[in-house]
Structure formats: C-alpha cells, structure tokens
Coordinates of C-alpha atoms in Angstrom, one line a residue:
S110 CA 0.0 0.0 0.0
A111 CA 3.0 2.3 0.5
M112 CA 3.7 2.4 -3.2
I113 CA 0.3 4.0 -4.0
L114 CA 0.9 7.0 -1.6
P115 CA 1.8 10.2 -3.4
F116 CA 5.5 11.1 -3.2
N117 CA 6.5 14.4 -1.8
T118 CA 8.9 16.6 -3.7
A119 CA 11.2 17.2 -0.8
Q120 CA 14.6 15.4 -0.4
A121 CA 14.4 12.1 1.5
A122 CA 17.0 13.1 4.1
Q123 CA 15.5 16.3 5.7
P124 CA 17.4 18.1 8.5
G125 CA 15.9 17.4 11.9
A126 CA 15.0 14.6 14.3
Y127 CA 13.2 11.3 13.5
F128 CA 12.4 7.9 15.1
G129 CA 11.8 4.7 13.4
M130 CA 11.3 0.9 13.7
G131 CA 12.0 -2.0 11.5
V132 CA 11.5 -5.7 11.1
G133 CA 13.6 -8.2 9.2
S134 CA 15.7 -11.4 9.1
A135 CA 19.0 -11.9 10.8
H136 CA 21.6 -14.5 9.9
D137 CA 24.3 -15.7 12.4
D138 CA 27.3 -16.9 10.4
I139 CA 28.8 -19.1 13.2
L140 CA 25.5 -20.9 14.1
D141 CA 24.4 -20.8 10.4
E142 CA 20.9 -20.0 11.5
E143 CA 18.3 -17.3 10.7
D144 CA 15.7 -15.7 12.9
S145 CA 13.3 -12.7 12.8
A146 CA 14.8 -9.5 14.1
F147 CA 13.5 -6.0 14.9
K148 CA 14.8 -2.6 15.9
F149 CA 13.8 0.8 17.3
Y150 CA 15.9 3.8 16.6
G151 CA 16.1 7.6 16.7
G152 CA 18.3 10.0 15.0
V153 CA 19.0 13.5 13.8
N154 CA 19.9 14.6 10.3
L155 CA 22.4 17.4 10.7
N156 CA 21.8 18.4 7.0
H157 CA 20.7 16.7 3.8
H158 CA 23.9 14.6 3.7
I159 CA 24.9 13.5 7.2
G160 CA 23.2 12.3 10.4
L161 CA 23.6 10.5 13.7
E162 CA 21.5 7.5 14.9
L163 CA 21.1 5.5 18.1
G164 CA 19.0 2.4 18.3
Y165 CA 18.1 -0.9 20.0
V166 CA 18.5 -4.0 17.8
D167 CA 17.2 -7.5 18.7
L168 CA 19.0 -9.9 16.4
G169 CA 16.8 -12.9 17.3
S170 CA 17.0 -16.2 19.2
Y171 CA 19.1 -19.2 18.1
A172 CA 19.8 -22.8 19.1
N173 CA 16.1 -23.5 19.6
G174 CA 15.6 -20.3 21.6
A175 CA 18.5 -21.1 24.0
L176 CA 20.6 -18.1 22.8
T177 CA 19.5 -14.5 22.3
Q178 CA 21.4 -11.6 20.7
D179 CA 20.6 -7.9 21.1
G180 CA 22.3 -4.5 21.7
I181 CA 22.6 -0.8 21.2
S182 CA 23.9 0.7 17.9
Y183 CA 25.6 4.1 17.6
E184 CA 26.0 5.2 13.9
L185 CA 27.0 8.0 11.6
I186 CA 24.9 8.1 8.4
G187 CA 25.8 9.6 5.0
Y188 CA 23.1 10.2 2.4
L189 CA 23.5 10.5 -1.4
P190 CA 20.4 11.9 -3.1
L191 CA 19.3 9.8 -6.1
S192 CA 16.2 11.8 -6.9
S193 CA 14.0 14.4 -5.2
N194 CA 12.6 11.8 -2.8
V195 CA 15.0 8.8 -2.8
D196 CA 18.4 8.6 -1.1
L197 CA 21.1 6.0 -1.1
Y198 CA 22.7 5.9 2.3
G199 CA 25.6 4.2 4.1
K200 CA 26.1 4.0 7.9
A201 CA 28.9 2.9 10.1
G202 CA 29.4 2.9 13.9
F203 CA 29.6 0.6 16.8
F204 CA 27.3 -2.1 18.3
S205 CA 27.3 -2.8 22.1
W206 CA 26.0 -6.3 22.1
E207 CA 24.9 -9.0 24.6
V208 CA 24.6 -12.7 23.8
A209 CA 22.7 -14.5 26.5
T210 CA 21.9 -18.1 27.3
G211 CA 19.9 -19.5 30.2
F212 CA 23.2 -19.9 32.2
A213 CA 25.5 -17.0 31.2
S214 CA 25.9 -13.9 29.0
N215 CA 28.7 -12.3 27.1
T216 CA 29.0 -8.7 26.1
G217 CA 31.2 -6.5 23.9
T218 CA 31.3 -3.6 21.5
D219 CA 32.3 -4.0 17.9
P220 CA 31.9 -2.3 14.5
T221 CA 28.8 -2.3 12.4
F222 CA 28.0 -0.9 9.0
G223 CA 25.2 -1.0 6.5
V224 CA 23.7 0.4 3.2
G225 CA 20.2 1.1 2.1
L226 CA 17.6 3.1 0.2
Q227 CA 15.3 5.7 1.8
A228 CA 12.2 7.0 0.1
Q229 CA 10.2 10.0 1.4
L230 CA 6.5 9.1 1.1
Q231 CA 5.0 12.2 2.9
Q232 CA 6.5 15.2 4.6
H233 CA 6.8 13.3 7.9
V234 CA 7.1 9.6 6.8
S235 CA 9.8 7.7 4.9
L236 CA 10.6 4.0 4.2
R237 CA 13.9 2.3 4.3
G238 CA 15.2 -1.0 2.9
E239 CA 18.5 -1.8 4.6
Y240 CA 21.3 -4.4 4.8
Q241 CA 23.5 -4.1 7.9
T242 CA 26.2 -6.3 9.3
F243 CA 27.3 -6.5 12.9
L244 CA 30.9 -7.7 13.1
D245 CA 32.3 -10.0 15.7
V246 CA 29.2 -10.5 17.8
D247 CA 30.5 -13.1 20.3
G248 CA 33.1 -14.2 17.7
G249 CA 30.9 -14.2 14.6
D250 CA 29.2 -11.8 12.2
V251 CA 25.4 -11.3 12.1
D252 CA 23.7 -9.9 8.9
L253 CA 20.4 -8.1 9.1
Y254 CA 18.0 -7.4 6.2
S255 CA 15.2 -5.1 7.3
A256 CA 12.3 -2.9 6.1
N257 CA 11.9 0.2 8.2
I258 CA 9.5 3.2 8.6
N259 CA 10.7 6.6 9.9
F260 CA 8.6 9.4 11.4
H261 CA 10.2 12.8 11.0
F262 CA 9.5 15.8 13.2

C-alpha cells in the first residue's frame, strides 16, 4: 500500500530529528541460523547529507531459543540523493551487544556498517530498505536485512 501513496517533492533526508522501527531477518554466520529481528531507533539529520543514529537492535533467538542476541547501535549516516525523494545511504558505527543463554551472558562492543535506500513518502514519513552487518558478535558476524519506517518531526 505504501507504493500508492503520493510522493513528496522534498529530499528524503531532511534536516531534523526522527524515530523509526524495522523488522527483518538476521543470519548468524557461526551458528548458520536465521531468525526474525526487529529494531527501534532515533536520529538527527544534521543536514541533507549527514546524520547520527542511536538504536536498539534485537538480532533474534538461536539454538532452539536457548541463545539470544541484542544490543545498542551508535552510527554515523551519510546520504547520497538519487532523486528528489530517494536517497542511497551508508552507515557505520559501533554495536554494544549482549549474547545470553539461560546460564550466562557475554558482552562486547564491535563495529557495524550498512547500506540502504530511503524513500520519502510524505513530509513526515519515509521508508527504508536496509542491509546491515554486525561484526564479531560473540566471535561471529550477524547480517540483518530489514524494512523500516521513519517518522520525522
């Protein structure tokens, strides 16, 4: 239904604050398993080309639910306008993660980066399609493919 909404003529990356949420699929390369994932985030675009973002990411449950992975992401985002309402973007930063089992947990902070497309649907609403990888989460990488909605104010 999002595709039938009329596009706004403004650039997708507008200066100002926003919050968003996303759902997707995460793949843990050590366990070679996939699970559903979700995230909540907020950010501020300093101008049309650069922004900062902070978010909570749940990378899912693995090993029949015995192991969970989640954390906080801190990222710098760069936007490249492709049209008046679509941007290509890249992001890089750090992910403070926790991997927990019923008996113990392990924590750390490691790099993360991603790429995506953002389309402005209305003045205060945009959609993102994104690929992001979280490096060295408890010794292995986790890839996340997600669809996200942003609310700008």
